[in-house]
PDB file of C-alpha atoms in Angstrom:
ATOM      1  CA  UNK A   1       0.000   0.000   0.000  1.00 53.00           C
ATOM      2  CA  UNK A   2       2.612   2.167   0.792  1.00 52.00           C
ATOM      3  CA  UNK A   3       4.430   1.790  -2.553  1.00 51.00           C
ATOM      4  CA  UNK A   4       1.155   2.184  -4.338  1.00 53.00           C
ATOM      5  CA  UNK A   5       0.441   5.463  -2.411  1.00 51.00           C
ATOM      6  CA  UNK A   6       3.949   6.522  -3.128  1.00 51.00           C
ATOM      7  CA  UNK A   7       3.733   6.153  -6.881  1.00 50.00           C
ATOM      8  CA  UNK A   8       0.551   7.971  -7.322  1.00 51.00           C
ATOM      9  CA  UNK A   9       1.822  10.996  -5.282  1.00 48.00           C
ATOM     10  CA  UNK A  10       5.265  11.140  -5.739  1.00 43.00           C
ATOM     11  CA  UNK A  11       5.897  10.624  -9.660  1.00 38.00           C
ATOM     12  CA  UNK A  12       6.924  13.434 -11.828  1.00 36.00           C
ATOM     13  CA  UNK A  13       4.700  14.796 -14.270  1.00 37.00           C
ATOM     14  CA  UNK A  14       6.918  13.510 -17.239  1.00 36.00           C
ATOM     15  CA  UNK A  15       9.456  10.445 -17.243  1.00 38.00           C
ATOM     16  CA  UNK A  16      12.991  11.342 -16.804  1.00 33.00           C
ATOM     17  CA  UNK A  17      14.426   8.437 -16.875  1.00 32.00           C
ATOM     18  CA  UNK A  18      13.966   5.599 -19.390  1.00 34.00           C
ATOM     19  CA  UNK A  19      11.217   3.080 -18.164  1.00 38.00           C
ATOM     20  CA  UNK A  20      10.747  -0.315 -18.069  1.00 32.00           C
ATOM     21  CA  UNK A  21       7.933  -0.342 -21.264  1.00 35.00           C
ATOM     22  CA  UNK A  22      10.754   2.141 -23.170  1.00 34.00           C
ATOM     23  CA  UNK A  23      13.035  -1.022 -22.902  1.00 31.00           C
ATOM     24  CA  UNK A  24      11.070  -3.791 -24.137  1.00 31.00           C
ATOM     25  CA  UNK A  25       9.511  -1.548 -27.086  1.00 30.00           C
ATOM     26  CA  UNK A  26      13.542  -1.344 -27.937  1.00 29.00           C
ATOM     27  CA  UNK A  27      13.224  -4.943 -28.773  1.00 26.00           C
ATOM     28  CA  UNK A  28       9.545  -5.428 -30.231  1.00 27.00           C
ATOM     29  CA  UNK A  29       7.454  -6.302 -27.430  1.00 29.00           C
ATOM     30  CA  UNK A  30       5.784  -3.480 -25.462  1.00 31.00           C
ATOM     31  CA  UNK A  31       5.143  -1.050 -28.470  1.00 30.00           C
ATOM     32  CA  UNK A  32       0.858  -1.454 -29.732  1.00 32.00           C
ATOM     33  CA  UNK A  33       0.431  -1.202 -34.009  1.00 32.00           C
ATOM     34  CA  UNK A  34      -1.306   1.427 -35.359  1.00 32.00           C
ATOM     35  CA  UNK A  35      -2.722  -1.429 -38.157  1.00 36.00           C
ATOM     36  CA  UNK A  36      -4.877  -2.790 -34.901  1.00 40.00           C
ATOM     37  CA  UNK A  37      -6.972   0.670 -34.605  1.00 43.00           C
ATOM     38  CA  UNK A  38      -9.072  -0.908 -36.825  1.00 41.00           C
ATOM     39  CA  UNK A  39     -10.107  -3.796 -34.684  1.00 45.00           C
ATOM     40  CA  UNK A  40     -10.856  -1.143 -32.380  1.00 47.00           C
ATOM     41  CA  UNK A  41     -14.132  -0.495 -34.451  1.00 48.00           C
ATOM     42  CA  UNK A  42     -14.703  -4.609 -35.187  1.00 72.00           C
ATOM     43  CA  UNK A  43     -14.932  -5.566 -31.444  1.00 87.00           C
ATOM     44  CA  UNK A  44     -17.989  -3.458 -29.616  1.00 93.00           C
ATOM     45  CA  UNK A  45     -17.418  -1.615 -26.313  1.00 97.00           C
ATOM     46  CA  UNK A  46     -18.944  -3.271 -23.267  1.00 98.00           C
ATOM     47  CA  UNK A  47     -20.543  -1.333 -20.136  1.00 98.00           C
ATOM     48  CA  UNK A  48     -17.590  -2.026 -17.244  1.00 99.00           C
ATOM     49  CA  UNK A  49     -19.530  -2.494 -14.289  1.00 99.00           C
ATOM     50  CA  UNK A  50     -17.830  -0.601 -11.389  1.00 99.00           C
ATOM     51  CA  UNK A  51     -17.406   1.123  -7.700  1.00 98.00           C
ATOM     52  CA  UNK A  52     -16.123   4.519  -7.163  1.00 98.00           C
ATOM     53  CA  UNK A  53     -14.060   5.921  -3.996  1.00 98.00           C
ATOM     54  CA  UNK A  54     -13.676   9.267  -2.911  1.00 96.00           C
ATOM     55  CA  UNK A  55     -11.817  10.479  -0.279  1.00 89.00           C
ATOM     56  CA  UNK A  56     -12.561  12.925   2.621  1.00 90.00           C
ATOM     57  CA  UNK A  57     -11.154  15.977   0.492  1.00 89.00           C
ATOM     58  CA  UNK A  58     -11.145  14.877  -3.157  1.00 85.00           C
ATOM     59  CA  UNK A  59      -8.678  16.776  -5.096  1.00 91.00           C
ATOM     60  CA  UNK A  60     -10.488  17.819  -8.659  1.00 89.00           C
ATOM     61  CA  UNK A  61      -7.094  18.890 -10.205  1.00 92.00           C
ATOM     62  CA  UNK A  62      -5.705  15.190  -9.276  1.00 94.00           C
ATOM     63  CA  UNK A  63      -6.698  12.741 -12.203  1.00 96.00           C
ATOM     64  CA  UNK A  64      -8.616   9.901 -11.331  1.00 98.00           C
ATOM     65  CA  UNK A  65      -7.482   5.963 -10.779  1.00 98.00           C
ATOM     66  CA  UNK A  66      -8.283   3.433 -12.488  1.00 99.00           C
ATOM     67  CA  UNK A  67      -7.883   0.159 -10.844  1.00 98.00           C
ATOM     68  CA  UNK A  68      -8.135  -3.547 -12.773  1.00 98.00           C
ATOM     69  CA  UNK A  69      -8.214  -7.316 -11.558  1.00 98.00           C
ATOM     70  CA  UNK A  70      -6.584 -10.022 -13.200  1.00 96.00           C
ATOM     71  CA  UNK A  71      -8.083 -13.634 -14.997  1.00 95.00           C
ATOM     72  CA  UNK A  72     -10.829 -14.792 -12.852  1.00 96.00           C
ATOM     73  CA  UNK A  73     -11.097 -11.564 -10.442  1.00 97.00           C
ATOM     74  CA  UNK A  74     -13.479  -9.087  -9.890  1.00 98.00           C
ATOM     75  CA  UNK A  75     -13.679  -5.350  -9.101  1.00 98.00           C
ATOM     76  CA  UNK A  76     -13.985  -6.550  -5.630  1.00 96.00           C
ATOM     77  CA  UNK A  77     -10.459  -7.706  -5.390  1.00 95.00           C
ATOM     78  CA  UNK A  78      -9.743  -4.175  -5.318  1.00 96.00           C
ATOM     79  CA  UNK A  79     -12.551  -2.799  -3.388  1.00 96.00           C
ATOM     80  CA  UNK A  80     -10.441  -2.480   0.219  1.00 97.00           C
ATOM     81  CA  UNK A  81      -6.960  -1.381  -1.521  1.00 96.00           C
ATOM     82  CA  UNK A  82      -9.286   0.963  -3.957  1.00 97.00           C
ATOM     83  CA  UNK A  83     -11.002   2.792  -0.720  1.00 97.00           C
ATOM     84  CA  UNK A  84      -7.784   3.306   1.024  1.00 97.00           C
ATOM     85  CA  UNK A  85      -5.758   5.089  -2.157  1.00 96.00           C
ATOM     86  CA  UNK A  86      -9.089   7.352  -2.340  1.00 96.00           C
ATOM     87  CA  UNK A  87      -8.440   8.490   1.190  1.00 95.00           C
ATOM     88  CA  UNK A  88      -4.307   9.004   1.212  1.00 94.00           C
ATOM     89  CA  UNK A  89      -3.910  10.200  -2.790  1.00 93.00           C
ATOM     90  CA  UNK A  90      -7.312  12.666  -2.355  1.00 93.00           C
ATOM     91  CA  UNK A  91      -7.912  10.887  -5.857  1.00 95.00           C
ATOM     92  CA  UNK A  92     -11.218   9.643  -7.058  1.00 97.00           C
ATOM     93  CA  UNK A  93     -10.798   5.856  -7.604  1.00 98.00           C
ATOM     94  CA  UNK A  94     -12.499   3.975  -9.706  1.00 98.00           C
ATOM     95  CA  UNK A  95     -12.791  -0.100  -9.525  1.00 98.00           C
ATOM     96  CA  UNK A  96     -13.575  -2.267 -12.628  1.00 99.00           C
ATOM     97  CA  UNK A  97     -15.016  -5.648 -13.566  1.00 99.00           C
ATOM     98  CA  UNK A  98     -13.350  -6.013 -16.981  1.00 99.00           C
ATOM     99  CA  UNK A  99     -15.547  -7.716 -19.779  1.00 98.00           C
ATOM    100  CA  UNK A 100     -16.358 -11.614 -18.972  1.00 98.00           C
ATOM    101  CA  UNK A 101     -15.910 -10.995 -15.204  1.00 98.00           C
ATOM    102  CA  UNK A 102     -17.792 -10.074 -12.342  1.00 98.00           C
ATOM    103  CA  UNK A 103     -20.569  -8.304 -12.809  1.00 98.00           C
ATOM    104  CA  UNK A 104     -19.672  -6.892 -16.631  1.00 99.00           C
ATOM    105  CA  UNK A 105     -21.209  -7.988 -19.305  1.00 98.00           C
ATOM    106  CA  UNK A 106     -20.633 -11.901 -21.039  1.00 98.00           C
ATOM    107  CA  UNK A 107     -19.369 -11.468 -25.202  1.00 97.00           C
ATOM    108  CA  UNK A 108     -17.760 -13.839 -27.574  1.00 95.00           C
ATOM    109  CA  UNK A 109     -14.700 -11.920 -27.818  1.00 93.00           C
ATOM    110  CA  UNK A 110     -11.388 -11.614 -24.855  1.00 95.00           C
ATOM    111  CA  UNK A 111      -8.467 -10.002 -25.983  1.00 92.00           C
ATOM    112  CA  UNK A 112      -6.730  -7.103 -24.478  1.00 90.00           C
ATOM    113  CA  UNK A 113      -7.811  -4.912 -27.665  1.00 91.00           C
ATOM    114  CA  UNK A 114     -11.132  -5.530 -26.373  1.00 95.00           C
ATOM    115  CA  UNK A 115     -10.682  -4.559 -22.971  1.00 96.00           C
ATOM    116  CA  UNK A 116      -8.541  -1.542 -24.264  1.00 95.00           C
ATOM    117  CA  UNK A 117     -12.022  -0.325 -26.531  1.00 96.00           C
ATOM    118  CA  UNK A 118     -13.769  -0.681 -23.331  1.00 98.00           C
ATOM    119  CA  UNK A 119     -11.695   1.096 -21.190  1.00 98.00           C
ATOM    120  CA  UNK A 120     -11.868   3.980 -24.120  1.00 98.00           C
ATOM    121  CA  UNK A 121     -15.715   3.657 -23.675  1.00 98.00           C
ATOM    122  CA  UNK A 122     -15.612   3.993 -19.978  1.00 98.00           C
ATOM    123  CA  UNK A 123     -13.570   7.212 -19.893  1.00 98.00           C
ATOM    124  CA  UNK A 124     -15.850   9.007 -22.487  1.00 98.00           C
ATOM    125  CA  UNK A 125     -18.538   8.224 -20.118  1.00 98.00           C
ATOM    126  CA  UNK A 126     -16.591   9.771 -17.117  1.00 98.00           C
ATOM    127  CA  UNK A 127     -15.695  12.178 -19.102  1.00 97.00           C
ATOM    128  CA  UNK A 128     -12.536  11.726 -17.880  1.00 97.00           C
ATOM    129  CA  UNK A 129      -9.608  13.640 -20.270  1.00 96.00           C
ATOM    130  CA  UNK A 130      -6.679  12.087 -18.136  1.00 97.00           C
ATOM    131  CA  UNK A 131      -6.584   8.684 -15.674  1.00 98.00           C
ATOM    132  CA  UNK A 132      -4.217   6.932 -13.773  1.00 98.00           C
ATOM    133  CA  UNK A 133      -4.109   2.980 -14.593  1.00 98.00           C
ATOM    134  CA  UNK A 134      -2.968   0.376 -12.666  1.00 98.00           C
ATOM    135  CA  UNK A 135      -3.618  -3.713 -13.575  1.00 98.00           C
ATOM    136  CA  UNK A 136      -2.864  -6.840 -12.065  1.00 96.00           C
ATOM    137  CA  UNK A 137      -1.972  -9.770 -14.343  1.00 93.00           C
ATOM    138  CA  UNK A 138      -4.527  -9.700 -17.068  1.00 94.00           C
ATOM    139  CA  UNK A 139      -5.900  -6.265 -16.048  1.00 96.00           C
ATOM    140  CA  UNK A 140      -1.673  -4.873 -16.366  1.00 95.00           C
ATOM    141  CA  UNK A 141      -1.954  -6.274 -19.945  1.00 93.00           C
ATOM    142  CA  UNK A 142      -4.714  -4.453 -20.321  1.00 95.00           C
ATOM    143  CA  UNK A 143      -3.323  -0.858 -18.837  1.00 97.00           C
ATOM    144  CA  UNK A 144      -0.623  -1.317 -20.955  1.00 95.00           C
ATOM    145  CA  UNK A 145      -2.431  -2.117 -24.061  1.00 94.00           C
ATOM    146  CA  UNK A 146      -4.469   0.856 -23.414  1.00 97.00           C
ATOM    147  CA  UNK A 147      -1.607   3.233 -22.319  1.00 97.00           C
ATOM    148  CA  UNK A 148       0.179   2.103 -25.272  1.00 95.00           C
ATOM    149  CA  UNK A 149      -2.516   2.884 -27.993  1.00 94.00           C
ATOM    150  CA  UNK A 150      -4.238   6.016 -25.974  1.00 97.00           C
ATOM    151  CA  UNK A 151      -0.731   7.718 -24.010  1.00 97.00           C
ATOM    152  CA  UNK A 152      -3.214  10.992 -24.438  1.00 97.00           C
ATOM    153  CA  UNK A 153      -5.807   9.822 -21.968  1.00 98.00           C
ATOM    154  CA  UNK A 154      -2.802   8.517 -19.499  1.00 98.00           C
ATOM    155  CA  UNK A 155      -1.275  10.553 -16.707  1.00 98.00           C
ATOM    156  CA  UNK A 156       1.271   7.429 -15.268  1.00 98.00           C
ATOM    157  CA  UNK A 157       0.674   3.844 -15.233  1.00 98.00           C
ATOM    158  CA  UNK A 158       1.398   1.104 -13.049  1.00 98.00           C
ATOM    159  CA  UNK A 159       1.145  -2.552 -13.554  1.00 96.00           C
ATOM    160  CA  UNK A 160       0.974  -5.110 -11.149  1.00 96.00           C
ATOM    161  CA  UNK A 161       2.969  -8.289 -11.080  1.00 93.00           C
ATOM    162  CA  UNK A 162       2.760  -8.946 -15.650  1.00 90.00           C
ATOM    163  CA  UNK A 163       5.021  -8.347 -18.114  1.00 85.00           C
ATOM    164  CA  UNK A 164       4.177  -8.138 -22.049  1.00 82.00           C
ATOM    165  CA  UNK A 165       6.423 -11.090 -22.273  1.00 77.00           C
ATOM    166  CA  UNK A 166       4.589 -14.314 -22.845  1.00 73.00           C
ATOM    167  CA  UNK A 167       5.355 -17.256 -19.941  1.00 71.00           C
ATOM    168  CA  UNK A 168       5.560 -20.167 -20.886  1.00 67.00           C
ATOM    169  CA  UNK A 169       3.245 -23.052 -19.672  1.00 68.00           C
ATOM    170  CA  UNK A 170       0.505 -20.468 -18.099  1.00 76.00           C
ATOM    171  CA  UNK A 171      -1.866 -21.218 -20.805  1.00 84.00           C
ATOM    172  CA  UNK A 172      -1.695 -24.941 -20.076  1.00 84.00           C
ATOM    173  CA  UNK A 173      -2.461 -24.488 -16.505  1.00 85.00           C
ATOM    174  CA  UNK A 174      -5.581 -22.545 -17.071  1.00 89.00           C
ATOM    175  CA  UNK A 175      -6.686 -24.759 -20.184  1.00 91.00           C
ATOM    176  CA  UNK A 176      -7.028 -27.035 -16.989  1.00 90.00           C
ATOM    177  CA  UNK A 177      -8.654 -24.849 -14.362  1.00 92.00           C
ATOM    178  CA  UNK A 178     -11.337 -23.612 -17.272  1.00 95.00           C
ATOM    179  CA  UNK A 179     -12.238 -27.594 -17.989  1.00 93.00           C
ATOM    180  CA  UNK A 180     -12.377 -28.272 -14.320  1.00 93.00           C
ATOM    181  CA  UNK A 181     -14.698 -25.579 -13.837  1.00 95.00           C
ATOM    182  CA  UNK A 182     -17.404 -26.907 -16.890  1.00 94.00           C
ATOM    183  CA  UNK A 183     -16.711 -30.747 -16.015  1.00 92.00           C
ATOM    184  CA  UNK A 184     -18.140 -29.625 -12.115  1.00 93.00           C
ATOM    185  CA  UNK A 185     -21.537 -31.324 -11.367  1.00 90.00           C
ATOM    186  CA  UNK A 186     -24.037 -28.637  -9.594  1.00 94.00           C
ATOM    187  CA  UNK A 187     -27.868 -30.052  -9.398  1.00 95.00           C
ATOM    188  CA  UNK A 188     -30.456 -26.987  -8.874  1.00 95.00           C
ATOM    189  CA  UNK A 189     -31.237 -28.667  -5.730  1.00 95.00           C
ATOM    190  CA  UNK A 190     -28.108 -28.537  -3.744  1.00 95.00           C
ATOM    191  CA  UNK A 191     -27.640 -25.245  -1.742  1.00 95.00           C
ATOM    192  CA  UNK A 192     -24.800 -22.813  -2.224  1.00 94.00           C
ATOM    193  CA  UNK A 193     -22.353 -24.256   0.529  1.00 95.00           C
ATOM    194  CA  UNK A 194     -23.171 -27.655  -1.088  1.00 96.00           C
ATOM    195  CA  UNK A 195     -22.316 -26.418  -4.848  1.00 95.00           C
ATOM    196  CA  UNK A 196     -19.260 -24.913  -3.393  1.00 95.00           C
ATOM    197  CA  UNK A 197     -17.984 -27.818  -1.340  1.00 95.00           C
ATOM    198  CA  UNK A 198     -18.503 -29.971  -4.877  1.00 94.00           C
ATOM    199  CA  UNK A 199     -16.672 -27.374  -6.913  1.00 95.00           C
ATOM    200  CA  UNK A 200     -13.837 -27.467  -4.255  1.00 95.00           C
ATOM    201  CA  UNK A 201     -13.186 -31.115  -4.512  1.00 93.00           C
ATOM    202  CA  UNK A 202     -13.431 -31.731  -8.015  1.00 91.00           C
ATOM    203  CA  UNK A 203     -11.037 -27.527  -8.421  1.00 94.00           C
ATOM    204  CA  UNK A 204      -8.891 -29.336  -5.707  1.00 93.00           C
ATOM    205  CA  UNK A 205      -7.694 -31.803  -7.987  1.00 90.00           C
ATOM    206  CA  UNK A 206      -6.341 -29.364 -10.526  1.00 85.00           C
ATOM    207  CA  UNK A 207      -5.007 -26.448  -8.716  1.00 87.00           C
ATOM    208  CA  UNK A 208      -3.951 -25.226  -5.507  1.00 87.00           C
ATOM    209  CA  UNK A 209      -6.840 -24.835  -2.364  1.00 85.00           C
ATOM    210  CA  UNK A 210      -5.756 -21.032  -2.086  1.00 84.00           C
ATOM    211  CA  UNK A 211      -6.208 -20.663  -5.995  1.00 90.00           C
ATOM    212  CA  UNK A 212      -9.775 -23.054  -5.227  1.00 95.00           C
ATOM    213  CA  UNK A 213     -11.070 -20.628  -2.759  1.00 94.00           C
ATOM    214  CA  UNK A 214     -10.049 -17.667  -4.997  1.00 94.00           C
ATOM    215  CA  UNK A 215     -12.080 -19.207  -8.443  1.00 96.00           C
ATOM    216  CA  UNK A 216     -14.864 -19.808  -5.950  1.00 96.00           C
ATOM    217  CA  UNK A 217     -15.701 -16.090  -5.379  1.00 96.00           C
ATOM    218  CA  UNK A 218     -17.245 -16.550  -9.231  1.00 97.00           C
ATOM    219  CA  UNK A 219     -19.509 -19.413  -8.275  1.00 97.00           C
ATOM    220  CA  UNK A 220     -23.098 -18.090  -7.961  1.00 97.00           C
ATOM    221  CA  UNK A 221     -26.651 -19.353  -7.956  1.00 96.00           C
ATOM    222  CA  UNK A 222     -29.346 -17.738  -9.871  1.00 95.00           C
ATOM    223  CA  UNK A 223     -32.453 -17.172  -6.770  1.00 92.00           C
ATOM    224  CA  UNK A 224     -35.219 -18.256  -8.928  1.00 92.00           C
ATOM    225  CA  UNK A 225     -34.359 -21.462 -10.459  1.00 96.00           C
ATOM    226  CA  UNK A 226     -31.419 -23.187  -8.359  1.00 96.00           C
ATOM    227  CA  UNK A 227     -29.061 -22.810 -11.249  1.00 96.00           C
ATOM    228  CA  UNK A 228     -25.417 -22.916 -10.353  1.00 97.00           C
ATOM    229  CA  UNK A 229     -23.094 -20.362 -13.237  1.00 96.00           C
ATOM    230  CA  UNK A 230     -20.071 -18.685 -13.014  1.00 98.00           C
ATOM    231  CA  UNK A 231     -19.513 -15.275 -12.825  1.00 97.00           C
ATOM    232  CA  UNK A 232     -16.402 -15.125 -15.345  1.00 98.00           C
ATOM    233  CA  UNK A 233     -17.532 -16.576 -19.072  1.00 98.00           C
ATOM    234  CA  UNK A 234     -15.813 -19.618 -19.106  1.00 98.00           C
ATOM    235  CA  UNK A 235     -16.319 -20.872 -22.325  1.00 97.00           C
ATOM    236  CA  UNK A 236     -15.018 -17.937 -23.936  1.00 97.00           C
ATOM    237  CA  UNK A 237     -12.156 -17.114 -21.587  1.00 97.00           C
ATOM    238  CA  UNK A 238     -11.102 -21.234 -22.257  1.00 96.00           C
ATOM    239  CA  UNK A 239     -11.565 -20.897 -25.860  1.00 95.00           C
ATOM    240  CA  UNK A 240      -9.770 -16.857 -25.994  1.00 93.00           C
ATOM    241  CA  UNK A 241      -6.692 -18.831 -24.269  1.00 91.00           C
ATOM    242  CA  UNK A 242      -4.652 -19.164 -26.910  1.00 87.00           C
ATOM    243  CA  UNK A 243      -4.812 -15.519 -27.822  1.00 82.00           C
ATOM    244  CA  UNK A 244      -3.235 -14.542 -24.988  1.00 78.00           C
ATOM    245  CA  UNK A 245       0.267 -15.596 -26.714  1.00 77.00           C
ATOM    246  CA  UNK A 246       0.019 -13.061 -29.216  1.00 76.00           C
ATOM    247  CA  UNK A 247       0.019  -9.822 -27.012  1.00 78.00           C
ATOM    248  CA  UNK A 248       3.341  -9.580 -28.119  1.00 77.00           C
ATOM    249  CA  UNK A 249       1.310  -9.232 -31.650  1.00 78.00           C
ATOM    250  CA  UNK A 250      -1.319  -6.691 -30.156  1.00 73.00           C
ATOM    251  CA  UNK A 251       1.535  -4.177 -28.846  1.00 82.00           C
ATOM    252  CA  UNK A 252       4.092  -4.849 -31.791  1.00 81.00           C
ATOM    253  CA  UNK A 253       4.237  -1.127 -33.621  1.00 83.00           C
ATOM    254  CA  UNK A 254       2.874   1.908 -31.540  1.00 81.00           C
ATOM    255  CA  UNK A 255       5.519   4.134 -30.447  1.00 87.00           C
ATOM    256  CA  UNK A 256       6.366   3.482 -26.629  1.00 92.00           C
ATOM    257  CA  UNK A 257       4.772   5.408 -23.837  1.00 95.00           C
ATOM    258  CA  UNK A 258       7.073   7.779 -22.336  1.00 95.00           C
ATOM    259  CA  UNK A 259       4.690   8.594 -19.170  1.00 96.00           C
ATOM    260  CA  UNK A 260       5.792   7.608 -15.439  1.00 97.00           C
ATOM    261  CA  UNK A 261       5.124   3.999 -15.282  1.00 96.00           C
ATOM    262  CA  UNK A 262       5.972   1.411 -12.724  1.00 96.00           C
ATOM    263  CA  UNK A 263       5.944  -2.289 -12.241  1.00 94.00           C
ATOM    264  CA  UNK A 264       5.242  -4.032  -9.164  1.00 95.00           C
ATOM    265  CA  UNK A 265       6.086  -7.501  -8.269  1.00 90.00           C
ATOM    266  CA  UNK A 266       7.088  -9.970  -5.150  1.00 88.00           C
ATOM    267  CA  UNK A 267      10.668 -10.982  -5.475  1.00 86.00           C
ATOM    268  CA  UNK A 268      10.129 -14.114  -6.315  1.00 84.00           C
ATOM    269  CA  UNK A 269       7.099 -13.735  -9.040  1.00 83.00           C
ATOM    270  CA  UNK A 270       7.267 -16.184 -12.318  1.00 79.00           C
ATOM    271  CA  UNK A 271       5.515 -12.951 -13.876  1.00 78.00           C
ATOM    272  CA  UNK A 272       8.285 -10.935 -14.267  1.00 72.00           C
ATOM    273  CA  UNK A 273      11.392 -12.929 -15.345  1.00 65.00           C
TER     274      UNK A 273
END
């Protein structure tokens, strides 16, 4: 928290050193082509569905934050860290559910270009001529993508434990967590501790129990007819997997972003090799 705090009210206006993003776009990966605008107007903006924090004093002048979750997260991941950045930065803060998550609306599409046209959307409707960004894991690919293609409409962005570089093996494990999650067994007539405790043993096999109890926050139960769903569009997230490999593709050409921008990341993070 207080790194995050730090970064938002400590950064200069303009970078005077070289960052991080300025690097890789040196050798093809974190620059985004202006030949992808045009998808832009091919993949519809979604409504994001979100919370906004103000603090005590809000500061006007200061520009707002926006603040995004990563693959199978929600704008509530942020909710706690989102309310206390309002109160110490004085800036309005803004929490997302990006598109197939929490409570945002389900489409057939998931790439970051997507979520970048979205974010573009959500802005306008703020009328917001400046933001702050900040993304963990999928929601940093995002920031940058957006940052990248938009630099206008960013003040400084920060991304949380990602890198544009592709990992290898990630996609494999979550090709299993998605097929876990649609091979689960949920009868309308179980109860909601019930459906959980079945998700967890047959999640439990596959990944982790503090990954299980994460994936569980999607599980949900509709009030008038038993049914169990997920929150986060499975289908399309499992089938959009292989997509992910080609943000290198999505951010290949656009000049670099020259902003204040920081990365985040525990010591010992896979993310950030």
């Amino acid at each position: 928290m207080q790194l995050l705090n730090e970064t938002l009210r400590c950064l200069p206006k303009s970078g005077a050193t070289k960052s991080y993003i300025q690097c890789l776009a040196s050798v093809g990966w974190a620059a985004v082509g202006y030949q992808h605008h045009r998808h832009y107007a091919s993949i519809p903006a979604i409504a994001m569905s979100h919370e906004q924090f103000d603090g005590p004093t809000p500061d006007a002048s200061r520009s707002p934050l926006i603040t995004m979750h990563g693959l199978f997260g929600s704008k509530q991941n942020w909710r706690s860290i989102s309310r206390a950045l309002a109160k110490q930065t004085n800036r309005r803060v803004y929490t997302v559910d990006l598109r197939n998550h929490g409570d945002s609306p389900h489409t057939d599409t998931h790439n970051s270009i997507g979520m970048t046209a979205d974010l573009v959307a959500f802005t306008q409707a703020k009328s917001l001529s400046q933001t702050c960004v900040m993304g963990h894991s999928m929601g940093g690919r995002s920031a940058m993508h957006f940052t990248l293609s938009h630099p206008d409409l960013v003040e400084r962005l920060i991304v949380v434990d990602i890198s544009p570089v592709y990992i290898p093996g990630t996609i494999e494990d979550m090709t299993g967590i998605f097929k876990a999650m649609l091979q689960i067994d949920m009868p309308p007539d179980m109860s909601l501790s019930q459906g959980r405790q079945a998700a967890k043993e047959k999640l439990g096999e596959t990944v982790d129990r503090s990954s299980v109890d994460f994936i569980l926050l999607n599980l949900r139960k509709r009030p008038k007819t038993g049914e169990f769903y997920w929150a986060c569009n499975v289908n399309v997230l499992l089938n959009s997997l292989p997509g992910f490999t080609r943000y290198g593709e999505h951010i290949a050409n656009l000049p670099p972003y020259t902003g204040p921008t920081t990365f985040i990341c525990g010591t010992r993070s896979p993310y950030m090799e």
